[in-house]
Coordinates of C-alpha atoms in Angstrom, one line a residue:
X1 CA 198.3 87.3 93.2
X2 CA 198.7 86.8 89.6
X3 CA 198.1 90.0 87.4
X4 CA 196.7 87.9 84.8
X5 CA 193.5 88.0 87.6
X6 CA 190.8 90.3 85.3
X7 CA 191.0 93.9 86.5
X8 CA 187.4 95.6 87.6
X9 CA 188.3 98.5 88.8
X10 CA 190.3 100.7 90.8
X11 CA 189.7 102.2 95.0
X12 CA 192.1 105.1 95.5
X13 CA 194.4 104.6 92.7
X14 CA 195.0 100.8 93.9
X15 CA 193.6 98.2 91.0
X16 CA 191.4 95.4 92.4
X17 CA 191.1 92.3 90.7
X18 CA 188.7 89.6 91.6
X19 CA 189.4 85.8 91.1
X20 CA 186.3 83.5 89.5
X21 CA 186.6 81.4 92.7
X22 CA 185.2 84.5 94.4
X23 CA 181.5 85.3 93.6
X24 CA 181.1 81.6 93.6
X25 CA 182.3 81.6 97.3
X26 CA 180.0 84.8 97.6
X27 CA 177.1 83.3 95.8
X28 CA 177.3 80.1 98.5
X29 CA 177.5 82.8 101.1
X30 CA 174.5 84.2 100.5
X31 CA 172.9 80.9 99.8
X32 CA 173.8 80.1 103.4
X33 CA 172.7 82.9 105.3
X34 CA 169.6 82.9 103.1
X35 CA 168.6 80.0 105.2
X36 CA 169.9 80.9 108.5
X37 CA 168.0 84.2 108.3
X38 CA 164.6 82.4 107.2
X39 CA 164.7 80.4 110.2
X40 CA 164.2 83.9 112.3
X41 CA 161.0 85.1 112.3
X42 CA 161.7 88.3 113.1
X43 CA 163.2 88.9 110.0
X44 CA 160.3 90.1 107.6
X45 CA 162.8 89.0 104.1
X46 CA 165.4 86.6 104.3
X47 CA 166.8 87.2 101.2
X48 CA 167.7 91.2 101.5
X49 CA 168.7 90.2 104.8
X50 CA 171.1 87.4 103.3
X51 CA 172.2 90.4 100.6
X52 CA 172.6 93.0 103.1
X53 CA 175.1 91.0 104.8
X54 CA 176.8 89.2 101.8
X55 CA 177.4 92.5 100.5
X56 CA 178.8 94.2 103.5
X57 CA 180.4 90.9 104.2
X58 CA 182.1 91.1 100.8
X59 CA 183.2 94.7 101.8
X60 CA 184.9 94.2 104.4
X61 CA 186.5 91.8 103.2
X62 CA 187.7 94.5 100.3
X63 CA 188.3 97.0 103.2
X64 CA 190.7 94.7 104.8
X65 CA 193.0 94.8 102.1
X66 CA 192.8 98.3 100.9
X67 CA 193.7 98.9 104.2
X68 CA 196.8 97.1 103.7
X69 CA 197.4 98.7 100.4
X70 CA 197.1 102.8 101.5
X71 CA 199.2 102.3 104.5
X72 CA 201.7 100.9 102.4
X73 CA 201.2 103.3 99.7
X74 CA 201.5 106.0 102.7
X75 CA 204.7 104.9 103.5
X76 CA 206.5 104.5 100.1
X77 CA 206.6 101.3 99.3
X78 CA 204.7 100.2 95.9
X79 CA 201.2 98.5 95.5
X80 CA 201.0 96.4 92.2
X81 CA 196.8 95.6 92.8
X82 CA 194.7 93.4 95.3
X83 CA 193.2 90.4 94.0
X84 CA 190.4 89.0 95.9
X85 CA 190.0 84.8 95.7
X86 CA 187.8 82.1 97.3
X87 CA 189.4 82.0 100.6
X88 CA 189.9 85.9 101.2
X89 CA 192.2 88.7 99.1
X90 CA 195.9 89.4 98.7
X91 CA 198.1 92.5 98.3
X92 CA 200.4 92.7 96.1
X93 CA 203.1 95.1 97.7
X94 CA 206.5 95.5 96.1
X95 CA 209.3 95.0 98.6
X96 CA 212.0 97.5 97.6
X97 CA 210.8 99.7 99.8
X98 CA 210.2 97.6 102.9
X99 CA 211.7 97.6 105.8
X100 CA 210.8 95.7 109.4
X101 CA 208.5 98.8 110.8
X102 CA 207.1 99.0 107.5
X103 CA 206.2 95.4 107.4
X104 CA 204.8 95.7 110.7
X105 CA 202.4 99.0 109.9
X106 CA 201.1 97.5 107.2
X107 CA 200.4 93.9 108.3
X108 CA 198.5 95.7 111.0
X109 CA 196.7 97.9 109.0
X110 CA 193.9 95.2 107.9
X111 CA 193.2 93.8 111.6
X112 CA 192.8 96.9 112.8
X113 CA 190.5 98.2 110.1
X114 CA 188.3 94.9 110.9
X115 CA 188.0 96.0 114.4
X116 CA 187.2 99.0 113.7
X117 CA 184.2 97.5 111.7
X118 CA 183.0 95.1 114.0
X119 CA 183.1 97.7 117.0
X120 CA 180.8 100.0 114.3
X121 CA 178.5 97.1 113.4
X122 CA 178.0 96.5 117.1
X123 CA 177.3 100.1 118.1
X124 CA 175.0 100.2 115.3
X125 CA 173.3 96.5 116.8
X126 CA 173.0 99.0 120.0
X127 CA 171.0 101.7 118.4
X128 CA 169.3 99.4 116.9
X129 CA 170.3 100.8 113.2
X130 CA 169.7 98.5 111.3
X131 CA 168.5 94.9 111.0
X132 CA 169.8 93.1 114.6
X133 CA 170.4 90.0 113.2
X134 CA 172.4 90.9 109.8
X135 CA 174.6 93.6 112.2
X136 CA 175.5 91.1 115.0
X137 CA 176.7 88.5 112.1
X138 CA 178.9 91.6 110.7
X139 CA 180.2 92.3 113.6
X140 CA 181.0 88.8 115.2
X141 CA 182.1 88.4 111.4
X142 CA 184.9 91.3 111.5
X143 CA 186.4 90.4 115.2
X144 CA 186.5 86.9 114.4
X145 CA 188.4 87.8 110.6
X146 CA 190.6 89.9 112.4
X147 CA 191.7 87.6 115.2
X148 CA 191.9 85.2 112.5
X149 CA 194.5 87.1 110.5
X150 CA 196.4 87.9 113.8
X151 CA 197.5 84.4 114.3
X152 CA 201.1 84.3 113.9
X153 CA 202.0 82.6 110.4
X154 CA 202.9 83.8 107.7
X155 CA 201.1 84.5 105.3
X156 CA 198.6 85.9 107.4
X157 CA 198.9 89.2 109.2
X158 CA 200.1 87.8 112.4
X159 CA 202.7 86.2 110.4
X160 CA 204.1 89.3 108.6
X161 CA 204.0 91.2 111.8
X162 CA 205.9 88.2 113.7
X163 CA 208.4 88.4 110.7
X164 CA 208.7 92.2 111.2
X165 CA 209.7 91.9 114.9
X166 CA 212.3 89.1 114.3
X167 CA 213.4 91.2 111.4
X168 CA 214.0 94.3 113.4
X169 CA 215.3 92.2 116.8
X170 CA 218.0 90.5 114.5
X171 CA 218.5 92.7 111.6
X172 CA 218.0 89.3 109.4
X173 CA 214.9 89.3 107.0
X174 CA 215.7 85.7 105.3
X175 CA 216.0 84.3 108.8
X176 CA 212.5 85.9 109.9
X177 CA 210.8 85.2 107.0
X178 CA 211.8 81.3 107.5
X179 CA 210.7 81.7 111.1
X180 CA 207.5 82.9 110.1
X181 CA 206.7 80.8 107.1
X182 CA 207.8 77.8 109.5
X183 CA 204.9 79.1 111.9
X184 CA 202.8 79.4 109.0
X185 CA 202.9 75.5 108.3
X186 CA 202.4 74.9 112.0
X187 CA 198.9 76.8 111.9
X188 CA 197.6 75.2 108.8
X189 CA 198.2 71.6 110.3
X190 CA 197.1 72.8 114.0
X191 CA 193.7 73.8 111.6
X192 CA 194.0 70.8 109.7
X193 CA 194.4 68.8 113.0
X194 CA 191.1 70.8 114.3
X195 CA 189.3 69.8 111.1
X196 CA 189.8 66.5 112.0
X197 CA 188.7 66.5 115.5
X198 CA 185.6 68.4 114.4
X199 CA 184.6 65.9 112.5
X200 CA 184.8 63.5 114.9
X201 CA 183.4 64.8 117.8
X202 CA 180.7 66.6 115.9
X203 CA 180.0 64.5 112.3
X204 CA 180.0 67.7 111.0
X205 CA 181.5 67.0 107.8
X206 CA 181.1 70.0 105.5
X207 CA 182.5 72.7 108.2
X208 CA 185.5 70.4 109.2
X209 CA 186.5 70.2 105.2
X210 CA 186.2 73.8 105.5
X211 CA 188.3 74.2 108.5
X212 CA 190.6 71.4 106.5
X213 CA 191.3 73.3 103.5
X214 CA 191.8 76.5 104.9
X215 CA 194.6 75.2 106.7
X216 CA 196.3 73.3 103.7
X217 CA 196.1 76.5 102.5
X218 CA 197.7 78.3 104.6
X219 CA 200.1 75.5 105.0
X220 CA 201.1 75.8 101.3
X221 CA 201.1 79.2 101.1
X222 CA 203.5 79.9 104.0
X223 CA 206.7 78.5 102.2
X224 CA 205.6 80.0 98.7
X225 CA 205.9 82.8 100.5
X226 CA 209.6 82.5 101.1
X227 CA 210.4 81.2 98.0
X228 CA 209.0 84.0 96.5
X229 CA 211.2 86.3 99.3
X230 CA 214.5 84.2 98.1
X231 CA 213.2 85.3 94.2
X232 CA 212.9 89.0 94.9
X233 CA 216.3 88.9 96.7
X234 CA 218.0 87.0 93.6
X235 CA 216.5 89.1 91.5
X236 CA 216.3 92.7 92.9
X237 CA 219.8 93.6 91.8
X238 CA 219.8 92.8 88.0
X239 CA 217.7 94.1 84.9
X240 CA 216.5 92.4 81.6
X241 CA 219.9 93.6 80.1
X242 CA 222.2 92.1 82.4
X243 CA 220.2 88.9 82.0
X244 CA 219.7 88.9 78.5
X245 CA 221.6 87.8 75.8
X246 CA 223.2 89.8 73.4
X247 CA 224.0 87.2 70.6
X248 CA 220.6 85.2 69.0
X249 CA 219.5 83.7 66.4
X250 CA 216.7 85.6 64.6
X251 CA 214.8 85.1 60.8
X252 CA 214.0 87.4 58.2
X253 CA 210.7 87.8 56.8
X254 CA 211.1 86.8 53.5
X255 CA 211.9 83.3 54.9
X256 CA 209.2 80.1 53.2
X257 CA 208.2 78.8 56.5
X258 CA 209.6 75.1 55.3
X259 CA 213.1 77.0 55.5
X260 CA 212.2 78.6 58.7
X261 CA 211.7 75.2 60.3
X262 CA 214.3 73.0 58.4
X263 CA 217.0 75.2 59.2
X264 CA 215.9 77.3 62.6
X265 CA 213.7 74.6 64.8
X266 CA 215.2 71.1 63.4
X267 CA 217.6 70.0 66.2
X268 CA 216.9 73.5 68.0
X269 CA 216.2 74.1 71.7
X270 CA 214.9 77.4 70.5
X271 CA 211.0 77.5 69.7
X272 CA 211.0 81.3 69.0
X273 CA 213.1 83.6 67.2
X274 CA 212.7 87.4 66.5
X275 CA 212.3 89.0 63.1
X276 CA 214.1 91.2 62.2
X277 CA 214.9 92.9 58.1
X278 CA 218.6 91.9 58.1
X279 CA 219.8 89.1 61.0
X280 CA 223.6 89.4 60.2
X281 CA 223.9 92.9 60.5
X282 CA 226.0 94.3 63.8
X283 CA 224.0 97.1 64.7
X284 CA 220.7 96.8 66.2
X285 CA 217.2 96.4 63.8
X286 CA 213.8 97.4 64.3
X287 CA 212.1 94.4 65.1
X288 CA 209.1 93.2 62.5
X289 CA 207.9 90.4 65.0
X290 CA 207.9 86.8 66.3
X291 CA 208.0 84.0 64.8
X292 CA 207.1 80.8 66.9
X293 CA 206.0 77.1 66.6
X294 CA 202.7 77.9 67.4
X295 CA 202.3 80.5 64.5
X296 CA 203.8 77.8 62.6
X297 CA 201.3 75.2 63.3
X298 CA 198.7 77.5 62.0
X299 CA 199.6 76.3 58.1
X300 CA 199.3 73.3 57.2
X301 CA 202.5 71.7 55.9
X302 CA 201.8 71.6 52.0
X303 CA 201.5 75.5 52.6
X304 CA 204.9 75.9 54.3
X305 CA 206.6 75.9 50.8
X306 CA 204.3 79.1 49.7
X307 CA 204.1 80.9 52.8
X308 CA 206.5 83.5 54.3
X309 CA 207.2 84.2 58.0
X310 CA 206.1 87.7 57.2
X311 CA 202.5 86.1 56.7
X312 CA 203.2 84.0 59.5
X313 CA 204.4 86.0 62.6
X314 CA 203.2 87.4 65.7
X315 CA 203.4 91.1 64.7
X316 CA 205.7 93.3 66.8
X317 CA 202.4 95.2 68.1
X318 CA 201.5 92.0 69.5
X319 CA 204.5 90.9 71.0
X320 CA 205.5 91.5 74.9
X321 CA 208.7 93.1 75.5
X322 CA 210.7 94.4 78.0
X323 CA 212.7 97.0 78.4
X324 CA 216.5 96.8 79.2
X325 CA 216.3 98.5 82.7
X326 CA 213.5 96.6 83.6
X327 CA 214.0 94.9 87.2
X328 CA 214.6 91.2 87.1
X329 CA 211.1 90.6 89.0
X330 CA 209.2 92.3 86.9
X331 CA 211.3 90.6 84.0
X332 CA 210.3 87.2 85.0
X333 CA 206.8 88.3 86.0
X334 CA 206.1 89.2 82.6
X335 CA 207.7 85.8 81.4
X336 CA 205.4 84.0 83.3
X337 CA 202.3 86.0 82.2
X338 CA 203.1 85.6 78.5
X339 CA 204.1 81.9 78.5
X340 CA 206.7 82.5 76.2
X341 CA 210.3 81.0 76.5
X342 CA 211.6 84.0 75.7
X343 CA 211.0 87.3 75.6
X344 CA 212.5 90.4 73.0
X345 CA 214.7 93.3 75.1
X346 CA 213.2 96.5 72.7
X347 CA 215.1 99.9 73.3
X348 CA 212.4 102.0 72.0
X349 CA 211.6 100.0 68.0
X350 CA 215.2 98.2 68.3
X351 CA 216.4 94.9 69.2
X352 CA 218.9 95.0 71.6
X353 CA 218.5 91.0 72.9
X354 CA 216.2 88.2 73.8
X355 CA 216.1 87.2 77.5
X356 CA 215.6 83.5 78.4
X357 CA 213.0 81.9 81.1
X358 CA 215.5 79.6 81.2
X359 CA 218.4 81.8 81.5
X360 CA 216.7 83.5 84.6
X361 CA 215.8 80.6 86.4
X362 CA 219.4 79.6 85.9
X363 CA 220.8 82.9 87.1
X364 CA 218.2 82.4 90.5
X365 CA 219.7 78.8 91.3
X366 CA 222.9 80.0 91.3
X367 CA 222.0 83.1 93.2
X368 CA 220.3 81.2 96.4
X369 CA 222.6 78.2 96.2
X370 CA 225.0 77.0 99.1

């Protein structure tokens, strides 16, 4: 889950963020049982039918994942937000914390709470509480999302929890979690492979795509999940200021901006530098801002001999930064967000370094080679 996913809100402390791919997968959902429900004559309005169960639909779905998120919360490890998407939500769940009966609780936790559901939705079908129709779809609904999620690869909840018990049986989590993300792959071309025969046998081509792209999916997202396990683990034991560097070029602000890219960019890998009121001094500055290509290409280049990079940078408000003890995950997370190649290490006002993309993804390949 990116964070760059627009926040709308928060459930218990826990931001939720919802994807654009998501209330167009909701909006199609409704669409669908819209006509499925105005084939039944017993139902008097097929459209708050369809609503009714798009919306509790929806919140289950949402349920699911909180789920995840307080148990893990409950048992200490950190919960950066839940971002719902097109084909279901994830949990982002820091992994400092973790440990294999952790893992398993919470990969647990959102089955469970969709059995819970679809056990209520039927006892409500059974005192007739509602409209039968809309309550045996929530119900068949929740049992079949949860036996969904329990199938075991990663990165669905059978997966984690099959990682969990391989991790706590061998005392290995790199070696489970490649167990479980190989699993993962299996299932998304077992339901790629179903798609296929479903096709076939049926000429039902719209549900067999479905079926299809869930499992490339899946497929993908099984050894992402790894990779991302062999960043955290590369990166878990350094901060920004271990990974920065001390030593950089930076402008002043007086600087014409046809200086500033004669002399700084010409021949230069660099396509940033900091500003800062005196560059050769020893002891750390205050930095003023950022001064980039892109706030270059903003003037035209007759104006570059009348304009300084005072007028010209990103101010220091505007800037991201990061702090010198920040962890080296949450380092490159912030990196990727901004879509700078480098960011500015700030100790409260002052510049203490500038830390690399580059350099990081440098530091990670020699972390997780052979």
């Amino acid at each position: 889950m990116s964070r760059s996913v627009p926040t709308i809100g928060s459930i218990g402390g826990v931001p939720v963020r919802v994807h654009w791919s998501w209330p167009l997968i909701t909006l199609a959902l409704f669409g669908l049982l819209a006509q499925v429900y105005a084939l039944d004559r017993r139902i008097e309005s097929p459209l708050a039918a369809a609503l009714l169960a798009t919306v509790l639909l929806s919140l289950s779905l949402l349920l699911h994942e909180l789920a995840h998120a307080l148990v893990a919360r409950m048992l200490g490890m950190r919960v950066h937000g839940i971002a719902m998407l097109a084909l279901g939500g994830v949990t982002e769940i820091a992994d400092e914390h973790s440990s294999a009966e952790r893992e398993l609780a919470v990969a647990f936790a959102g089955p469970a709470l969709n059995l819970a559901l679809g056990l209520v939705f039927s006892l409500a079908l059974r005192f007739q509480i509602g409209p039968p129709a809309v309550l045996l779809h929530l119900a068949l609904a929740n049992w079949a999302l949860a036996l969904f999620n329990l199938l075991p690869g990663y990165p669905l909840d059978g997966g984690r929890a099959l990682k969990a018990v391989i991790w706590f049986l061998s005392g290995q989590e790199l070696s489970a979690s490649r167990i479980a993300a190989w699993t993962g792959r299996v299932c998304g071309w077992a339901l790629v492979a179903l798609g296929t025969a479903f096709a076939l046998v049926t000429g039902d081509l719209l549900n067999a795509a479905w079926i299809g792209v869930v499992g490339l999916f899946l497929s993908s997202r099984a050894m992402h999940g790894y990779r991302r396990l062999l960043l955290q683990r590369a990166l878990r034991d350094v901060t920004a200021g271990s990974l920065m560097r001390r030593t950089f070029r930076a402008v002043t602000p007086e600087t014409r901006l046809d200086e500033f890219a004669g002399n700084y960019l010409l021949g230069a890998a660099e396509r940033g530098f900091p500003v800062v009121p005196q560059p050769d001094a020893e002891a750390p500055q205050r930095l003023l801002g950022m001064m980039t290509v892109r706030d270059l290409r903003r003037y035209s280049l007759s104006s570059w001999a009348h304009v300084r990079v005072a007028q010209a940078m990103t101010p220091a408000q505007r800037v991201r930064s990061l702090a010198p003890d920040m962890c080296g995950t949450d380092a490159l997370q912030v990196l990727l967000e901004s879509g700078e190649d480098l960011l500015p290490v700030l100790e409260g006002e002052l510049l203490v370094g500038v830390l690399w993309r580059s350099d990081v993804v440098g530091f990670i390949q020699r972390k997780i080679a052979p």
